[in-house]
């Protein structure tokens, strides 16, 4: 595994992903946001989770951001691009990152239940695959984690509340 130290730029891009995650949460979606940045540092896409609104199980923030960035560049290969996401990607999203040939993945909080980058599986740096991704974890981790925890605490509280 290649692990790079975060820098101020990582935090700046993660702020964009966090903003998208907050928007998702306000819409009742799981609050995950993602941002794709080109090799030149330009932001290519920012997206938030929307599987409920889109009735699409693949409408995770990372997938939507990859689609937008690929359309903007006119290429399904996003070689040299970086993805910033508030939560460790799931198996589907990690696979999409690999297929897009993302160069670097930066994520905020680990996902002990579904994380496919470091927590449950190690897809992005598996040397048996034909591509690996440079990894940085823990960027604005406390804020990313608190956003997720708060969302699910509120959801559980609503479910416990007796109907009027």
Coordinates of N, CA and C in Angstrom, one line a residue:
X1 N 0.9 -1.2 0.0 CA 0.0 0.0 0.0 C 0.9 1.2 0.0
X2 N 0.5 2.2 -0.8 CA 1.2 3.5 -0.8 C 0.3 4.4 -0.1
X3 N 0.9 5.1 0.9 CA 0.1 6.0 1.7 C 0.8 7.4 1.7
X4 N 0.1 8.4 1.3 CA 0.7 9.7 1.2 C 0.1 10.6 2.4
X5 N 0.9 11.5 2.8 CA 0.5 12.4 3.8 C -0.5 13.5 3.2
X6 N -1.5 13.8 4.0 CA -2.4 14.8 3.5 C -1.8 16.2 3.5
X7 N -2.3 17.1 2.7 CA -1.9 18.4 2.7 C -3.1 19.4 2.8
X8 N -2.8 20.7 2.8 CA -3.9 21.6 2.8 C -4.8 21.5 1.6
X9 N -4.3 21.1 0.5 CA -5.1 20.9 -0.7 C -6.1 19.8 -0.5
X10 N -5.6 18.7 0.1 CA -6.5 17.6 0.4 C -7.7 18.0 1.2
X11 N -7.5 18.9 2.2 CA -8.5 19.4 3.0 C -9.5 20.3 2.3
X12 N -8.9 21.1 1.4 CA -9.8 22.0 0.5 C -10.7 21.2 -0.3
X13 N -10.2 20.1 -1.0 CA -11.1 19.3 -1.8 C -12.1 18.5 -1.0
X14 N -11.6 18.0 0.2 CA -12.5 17.3 1.0 C -13.7 18.2 1.5
X15 N -13.4 19.4 1.7 CA -14.5 20.4 2.1 C -15.6 20.4 1.0
X16 N -15.2 20.3 -0.3 CA -16.2 20.2 -1.4 C -17.0 19.0 -1.2
X17 N -16.4 17.9 -1.0 CA -17.1 16.6 -0.8 C -18.0 16.6 0.4
X18 N -17.5 17.2 1.5 CA -18.4 17.4 2.7 C -19.6 18.2 2.4
X19 N -19.4 19.3 1.7 CA -20.6 20.1 1.3 C -21.6 19.3 0.5
X20 N -21.2 18.5 -0.4 CA -22.1 17.6 -1.1 C -22.8 16.6 -0.2
X21 N -22.0 16.1 0.7 CA -22.6 15.1 1.7 C -23.7 15.7 2.5
X22 N -23.5 16.9 3.0 CA -24.5 17.6 3.8 C -25.7 17.8 3.0
X23 N -25.6 18.1 1.7 CA -26.8 18.3 0.8 C -27.5 17.0 0.7
X24 N -26.8 15.9 0.6 CA -27.4 14.6 0.5 C -28.2 14.3 1.7
X25 N -27.6 14.5 2.9 CA -28.3 14.3 4.1 C -29.6 15.1 4.3
X26 N -29.5 16.3 3.8 CA -30.8 17.2 3.9 C -31.9 16.6 3.0
X27 N -31.5 15.9 2.0 CA -32.5 15.3 1.1 C -33.0 13.9 1.6
X28 N -32.4 13.4 2.7 CA -32.8 12.1 3.3 C -31.9 11.0 2.7
X29 N -30.9 11.3 2.0 CA -30.0 10.3 1.4 C -28.9 10.1 2.5
X30 N -28.2 9.0 2.4 CA -27.0 8.8 3.3 C -26.0 9.8 2.9
X31 N -25.5 10.6 3.9 CA -24.7 11.8 3.6 C -23.3 11.4 3.1
X32 N -23.1 11.1 1.9 CA -21.8 10.9 1.3 C -21.6 11.8 0.1
X33 N -20.5 12.4 0.0 CA -20.1 13.3 -1.1 C -18.8 13.0 -1.6
X34 N -18.6 13.3 -2.9 CA -17.4 13.0 -3.6 C -17.0 14.1 -4.6
X35 N -15.7 14.2 -4.8 CA -15.2 15.2 -5.7 C -14.1 14.6 -6.5
X36 N -14.1 14.9 -7.8 CA -13.0 14.4 -8.7 C -12.2 15.6 -9.1
X37 N -10.9 15.5 -9.0 CA -10.0 16.5 -9.3 C -9.0 16.0 -10.4
X38 N -8.8 16.8 -11.4 CA -7.9 16.5 -12.5 C -6.5 16.6 -12.1
X39 N -5.6 16.1 -13.0 CA -4.1 16.1 -12.7 C -3.6 17.6 -12.5
X40 N -4.3 18.5 -13.1 CA -3.9 19.9 -13.1 C -4.5 20.6 -11.8
X41 N -5.3 19.9 -11.0 CA -5.8 20.5 -9.8 C -7.2 21.1 -10.0
X42 N -7.7 21.1 -11.2 CA -9.1 21.6 -11.5 C -10.1 20.6 -11.0
X43 N -11.2 21.1 -10.4 CA -12.3 20.3 -10.0 C -13.1 19.9 -11.2
X44 N -13.3 18.6 -11.5 CA -14.0 18.1 -12.6 C -15.5 17.8 -12.3
X45 N -15.7 17.4 -11.0 CA -17.0 17.0 -10.6 C -17.2 17.0 -9.1
X46 N -18.4 17.3 -8.7 CA -18.7 17.2 -7.2 C -20.1 16.5 -7.2
X47 N -20.3 15.5 -6.4 CA -21.6 14.8 -6.4 C -21.9 14.3 -5.0
X48 N -23.2 14.1 -4.8 CA -23.7 13.5 -3.5 C -24.5 12.3 -3.8
X49 N -24.6 11.5 -2.8 CA -25.5 10.3 -2.9 C -26.9 10.6 -3.3
X50 N -27.5 9.8 -4.2 CA -28.9 10.0 -4.6 C -29.5 8.7 -5.1
X51 N -29.3 7.6 -4.5 CA -30.0 6.3 -4.9 C -31.5 6.4 -4.6
X52 N -31.9 7.0 -3.6 CA -33.3 7.1 -3.3 C -34.0 8.0 -4.3
X53 N -33.5 9.2 -4.4 CA -34.1 10.2 -5.4 C -34.1 9.7 -6.8
X54 N -33.0 9.0 -7.2 CA -32.9 8.5 -8.6 C -33.4 7.1 -8.8
X55 N -33.9 6.5 -7.7 CA -34.3 5.0 -7.8 C -33.3 4.2 -8.5
X56 N -32.0 4.4 -8.1 CA -30.9 3.8 -8.7 C -29.9 3.3 -7.7
X57 N -29.7 2.0 -7.5 CA -28.8 1.5 -6.5 C -27.3 1.9 -6.8
X58 N -27.0 2.3 -8.0 CA -25.7 2.7 -8.3 C -25.4 4.2 -8.2
X59 N -26.4 4.9 -7.7 CA -26.2 6.4 -7.6 C -25.5 6.8 -6.4
X60 N -24.4 6.2 -6.1 CA -23.5 6.6 -5.0 C -22.7 7.8 -5.4
X61 N -22.3 8.7 -4.5 CA -21.6 9.9 -4.8 C -20.4 9.7 -5.7
X62 N -19.6 8.6 -5.4 CA -18.4 8.4 -6.2 C -18.7 8.0 -7.6
X63 N -19.7 7.2 -7.8 CA -20.1 6.8 -9.2 C -20.6 8.0 -9.9
X64 N -21.5 8.8 -9.3 CA -22.0 10.0 -10.0 C -20.9 11.0 -10.4
X65 N -19.9 11.2 -9.4 CA -18.8 12.1 -9.7 C -17.9 11.5 -10.8
X66 N -17.7 10.2 -10.8 CA -16.9 9.6 -11.9 C -17.6 9.8 -13.3
X67 N -18.9 9.6 -13.3 CA -19.6 9.8 -14.5 C -19.5 11.2 -15.1
X68 N -19.7 12.2 -14.1 CA -19.6 13.6 -14.5 C -18.2 14.0 -15.0
X69 N -17.2 13.5 -14.3 CA -15.8 13.8 -14.7 C -15.5 13.2 -16.1
X70 N -15.9 11.9 -16.3 CA -15.6 11.2 -17.6 C -16.3 12.0 -18.7
X71 N -17.6 12.4 -18.5 CA -18.3 13.1 -19.5 C -17.6 14.5 -19.8
X72 N -17.1 15.1 -18.8 CA -16.4 16.4 -19.0 C -15.1 16.2 -19.8
X73 N -14.4 15.1 -19.5 CA -13.1 14.9 -20.2 C -13.3 14.1 -21.5
X74 N -14.5 13.6 -21.7 CA -14.8 12.8 -22.9 C -14.0 11.5 -22.9
X75 N -13.7 10.9 -21.8 CA -12.9 9.7 -21.7 C -13.3 8.9 -20.4
X76 N -13.5 7.6 -20.6 CA -13.9 6.8 -19.4 C -12.7 6.6 -18.5
X77 N -11.5 6.8 -19.0 CA -10.3 6.6 -18.2 C -9.9 8.0 -17.6
X78 N -9.8 8.0 -16.3 CA -9.5 9.2 -15.5 C -8.1 9.2 -14.9
X79 N -7.2 8.7 -15.8 CA -5.8 8.5 -15.4 C -5.2 9.8 -14.8
X80 N -4.6 9.8 -13.7 CA -4.0 10.9 -13.1 C -5.0 11.8 -12.2
X81 N -6.2 11.4 -12.2 CA -7.2 12.2 -11.4 C -7.2 11.6 -10.0
X82 N -7.7 12.5 -9.1 CA -7.9 12.1 -7.7 C -9.4 12.2 -7.4
X83 N -9.8 11.3 -6.5 CA -11.1 11.3 -6.0 C -11.1 11.5 -4.5
X84 N -11.9 12.4 -4.0 CA -12.1 12.8 -2.6 C -13.5 12.3 -2.2
X85 N -13.6 11.5 -1.2 CA -14.9 11.1 -0.7 C -14.9 11.1 0.8
X86 N -16.1 11.3 1.3 CA -16.2 11.5 2.8 C -16.2 10.2 3.5
X87 N -16.5 9.1 2.9 CA -16.5 7.8 3.5 C -15.7 6.8 2.6
X88 N -15.1 5.8 3.3 CA -14.4 4.8 2.5 C -15.3 4.1 1.5
X89 N -14.9 4.1 0.3 CA -15.8 3.5 -0.8 C -16.2 2.0 -0.5
X90 N -17.4 1.7 -1.0 CA -17.9 0.3 -1.0 C -17.2 -0.5 -2.1
X91 N -17.6 -1.8 -2.2 CA -17.0 -2.6 -3.3 C -17.4 -2.1 -4.6
X92 N -18.6 -1.7 -4.9 CA -19.0 -1.2 -6.2 C -18.2 0.1 -6.5
X93 N -18.1 1.0 -5.6 CA -17.4 2.2 -5.9 C -15.9 2.0 -6.0
X94 N -15.3 1.2 -5.2 CA -13.9 0.8 -5.3 C -13.6 0.2 -6.7
X95 N -14.5 -0.7 -7.2 CA -14.3 -1.3 -8.5 C -14.4 -0.2 -9.6
X96 N -15.3 0.7 -9.4 CA -15.4 1.8 -10.4 C -14.2 2.7 -10.5
X97 N -13.6 3.0 -9.3 CA -12.4 3.8 -9.2 C -11.3 3.0 -9.9
X98 N -11.2 1.7 -9.7 CA -10.1 0.9 -10.4 C -10.4 0.9 -11.9
X99 N -11.6 0.7 -12.3 CA -11.9 0.7 -13.8 C -11.6 2.0 -14.4
X100 N -11.8 3.1 -13.7 CA -11.6 4.5 -14.2 C -10.1 4.8 -14.2
X101 N -9.3 4.0 -13.6 CA -7.8 4.2 -13.5 C -7.5 5.5 -12.7
X102 N -8.3 5.7 -11.6 CA -8.0 6.8 -10.7 C -6.6 6.7 -10.2
X103 N -5.9 7.7 -10.1 CA -4.5 7.7 -9.6 C -4.4 7.8 -8.1
X104 N -5.4 8.5 -7.5 CA -5.3 8.7 -6.0 C -6.7 8.8 -5.4
X105 N -6.8 8.2 -4.3 CA -8.1 8.2 -3.6 C -7.8 8.8 -2.2
X106 N -8.6 9.8 -1.8 CA -8.5 10.4 -0.5 C -9.9 10.3 0.1
X107 N -9.9 9.7 1.3 CA -11.3 9.6 1.9 C -11.2 10.0 3.4
X108 N -12.3 10.4 3.9 CA -12.4 10.9 5.3 C -12.4 9.8 6.3
X109 N -13.6 9.2 6.5 CA -13.8 8.2 7.5 C -13.8 6.8 7.0
X110 N -13.4 5.9 7.8 CA -13.4 4.5 7.5 C -14.9 4.0 7.6
X111 N -15.2 2.9 6.8 CA -16.5 2.3 6.9 C -16.3 0.8 7.3
X112 N -16.4 0.6 8.6 CA -16.1 -0.8 9.1 C -17.0 -1.8 8.6
X113 N -18.2 -1.5 8.1 CA -19.2 -2.4 7.7 C -19.0 -2.8 6.2
X114 N -18.8 -1.7 5.4 CA -18.8 -1.9 3.9 C -17.6 -1.4 3.2
X115 N -16.6 -0.9 3.9 CA -15.4 -0.4 3.3 C -14.6 -1.4 2.5
X116 N -14.3 -1.1 1.3 CA -13.6 -2.0 0.4 C -12.2 -1.5 0.0
X117 N -11.7 -0.5 0.8 CA -10.4 0.0 0.5 C -9.4 -0.4 1.5
X118 N -9.8 -0.4 2.8 CA -9.0 -0.8 3.9 C -9.7 -1.6 5.0
X119 N -10.9 -1.3 5.3 CA -11.6 -1.8 6.4 C -12.0 -3.3 6.3
X120 N -12.8 -3.6 5.2 CA -13.3 -5.0 5.0 C -12.5 -5.7 3.9
X121 N -12.2 -5.0 2.8 CA -11.4 -5.5 1.7 C -10.3 -4.5 1.3
X122 N -9.4 -4.9 0.5 CA -8.3 -4.0 0.1 C -8.2 -4.0 -1.4
X123 N -9.3 -3.6 -2.1 CA -9.4 -3.7 -3.5 C -8.4 -2.7 -4.2
X124 N -8.3 -1.5 -3.7 CA -7.6 -0.4 -4.4 C -6.1 -0.6 -4.4
X125 N -5.5 -1.4 -3.5 CA -4.1 -1.6 -3.6 C -3.7 -3.1 -3.7
X126 N -4.6 -3.9 -4.2 CA -4.4 -5.3 -4.4 C -3.5 -5.5 -5.6
X127 N -2.3 -6.0 -5.4 CA -1.3 -6.1 -6.5 C -1.6 -7.2 -7.5
X128 N -2.7 -8.0 -7.2 CA -3.1 -9.0 -8.2 C -3.9 -8.4 -9.3
X129 N -4.4 -7.1 -9.1 CA -5.2 -6.4 -10.1 C -4.2 -5.6 -11.0
X130 N -4.7 -5.3 -12.2 CA -3.9 -4.6 -13.2 C -3.7 -3.1 -12.9
X131 N -4.3 -2.6 -11.8 CA -4.2 -1.2 -11.5 C -4.3 -1.1 -10.0
X132 N -3.5 -0.2 -9.4 CA -3.6 0.1 -8.0 C -3.8 1.6 -7.8
X133 N -4.3 2.0 -6.7 CA -4.6 3.4 -6.4 C -3.8 3.9 -5.2
X134 N -3.2 5.0 -5.3 CA -2.5 5.6 -4.1 C -3.6 6.0 -3.1
X135 N -3.4 5.8 -1.9 CA -4.4 6.0 -0.8 C -4.0 7.0 0.2
X136 N -5.0 7.8 0.6 CA -4.8 8.7 1.8 C -6.1 8.6 2.6
X137 N -6.1 8.3 3.8 CA -7.3 8.2 4.6 C -7.2 9.1 5.8
X138 N -8.4 9.4 6.4 CA -8.4 10.2 7.6 C -8.4 11.7 7.4
X139 N -8.6 12.2 6.1 CA -8.7 13.7 5.9 C -10.0 14.2 6.4
X140 N -10.0 15.1 7.3 CA -11.2 15.6 8.0 C -12.1 14.5 8.5
X141 N -11.4 13.5 9.0 CA -12.1 12.3 9.5 C -13.2 12.5 10.5
X142 N -12.9 13.4 11.5 CA -13.9 13.6 12.6 C -15.2 14.2 12.0
X143 N -15.0 15.1 11.1 CA -16.2 15.8 10.6 C -17.0 14.8 9.7
X144 N -16.3 14.0 8.9 CA -16.9 13.0 8.0 C -17.6 12.0 8.8
X145 N -17.0 11.5 9.8 CA -17.6 10.5 10.7 C -18.8 11.0 11.5
X146 N -18.7 12.2 12.0 CA -19.8 12.8 12.7 C -21.0 13.0 11.9
X147 N -20.8 13.4 10.6 CA -21.9 13.6 9.7 C -22.7 12.3 9.5
X148 N -21.9 11.2 9.3 CA -22.6 9.9 9.1 C -23.3 9.4 10.4
X149 N -22.6 9.5 11.5 CA -23.1 9.1 12.8 C -24.4 9.9 13.1
X150 N -24.3 11.2 13.0 CA -25.5 12.0 13.3 C -26.7 11.7 12.4
X151 N -26.4 11.4 11.1 CA -27.5 11.0 10.2 C -28.2 9.8 10.7
X152 N -27.4 8.8 11.0 CA -28.0 7.5 11.4 C -28.6 7.6 12.8
X153 N -28.1 8.4 13.7 CA -28.7 8.6 15.0 C -30.1 9.2 14.9
X154 N -30.2 10.2 14.0 CA -31.4 10.9 13.8 C -32.4 9.9 13.1
X155 N -32.0 9.1 12.2 CA -32.9 8.2 11.6 C -33.4 7.2 12.6
X156 N -32.6 6.7 13.5 CA -33.0 5.7 14.5 C -34.0 6.4 15.5
X157 N -33.7 7.6 15.8 CA -34.6 8.4 16.7 C -36.0 8.5 16.1
X158 N -36.1 8.8 14.8 CA -37.3 9.0 14.1 C -38.1 7.7 14.1
X159 N -37.4 6.6 14.0 CA -38.0 5.2 13.9 C -38.6 4.8 15.3
X160 N -37.9 5.3 16.4 CA -38.4 5.0 17.7 C -39.5 5.8 18.2
X161 N -39.6 7.0 17.6 CA -40.7 8.0 18.0 C -42.1 7.4 17.6
X162 N -43.0 7.4 18.6 CA -44.3 6.9 18.3 C -45.0 7.9 17.3
X163 N -45.8 7.3 16.5 CA -46.5 8.2 15.5 C -47.6 9.0 16.2
X164 N -47.9 10.2 15.6 CA -48.8 11.1 16.2 C -50.2 10.7 16.0

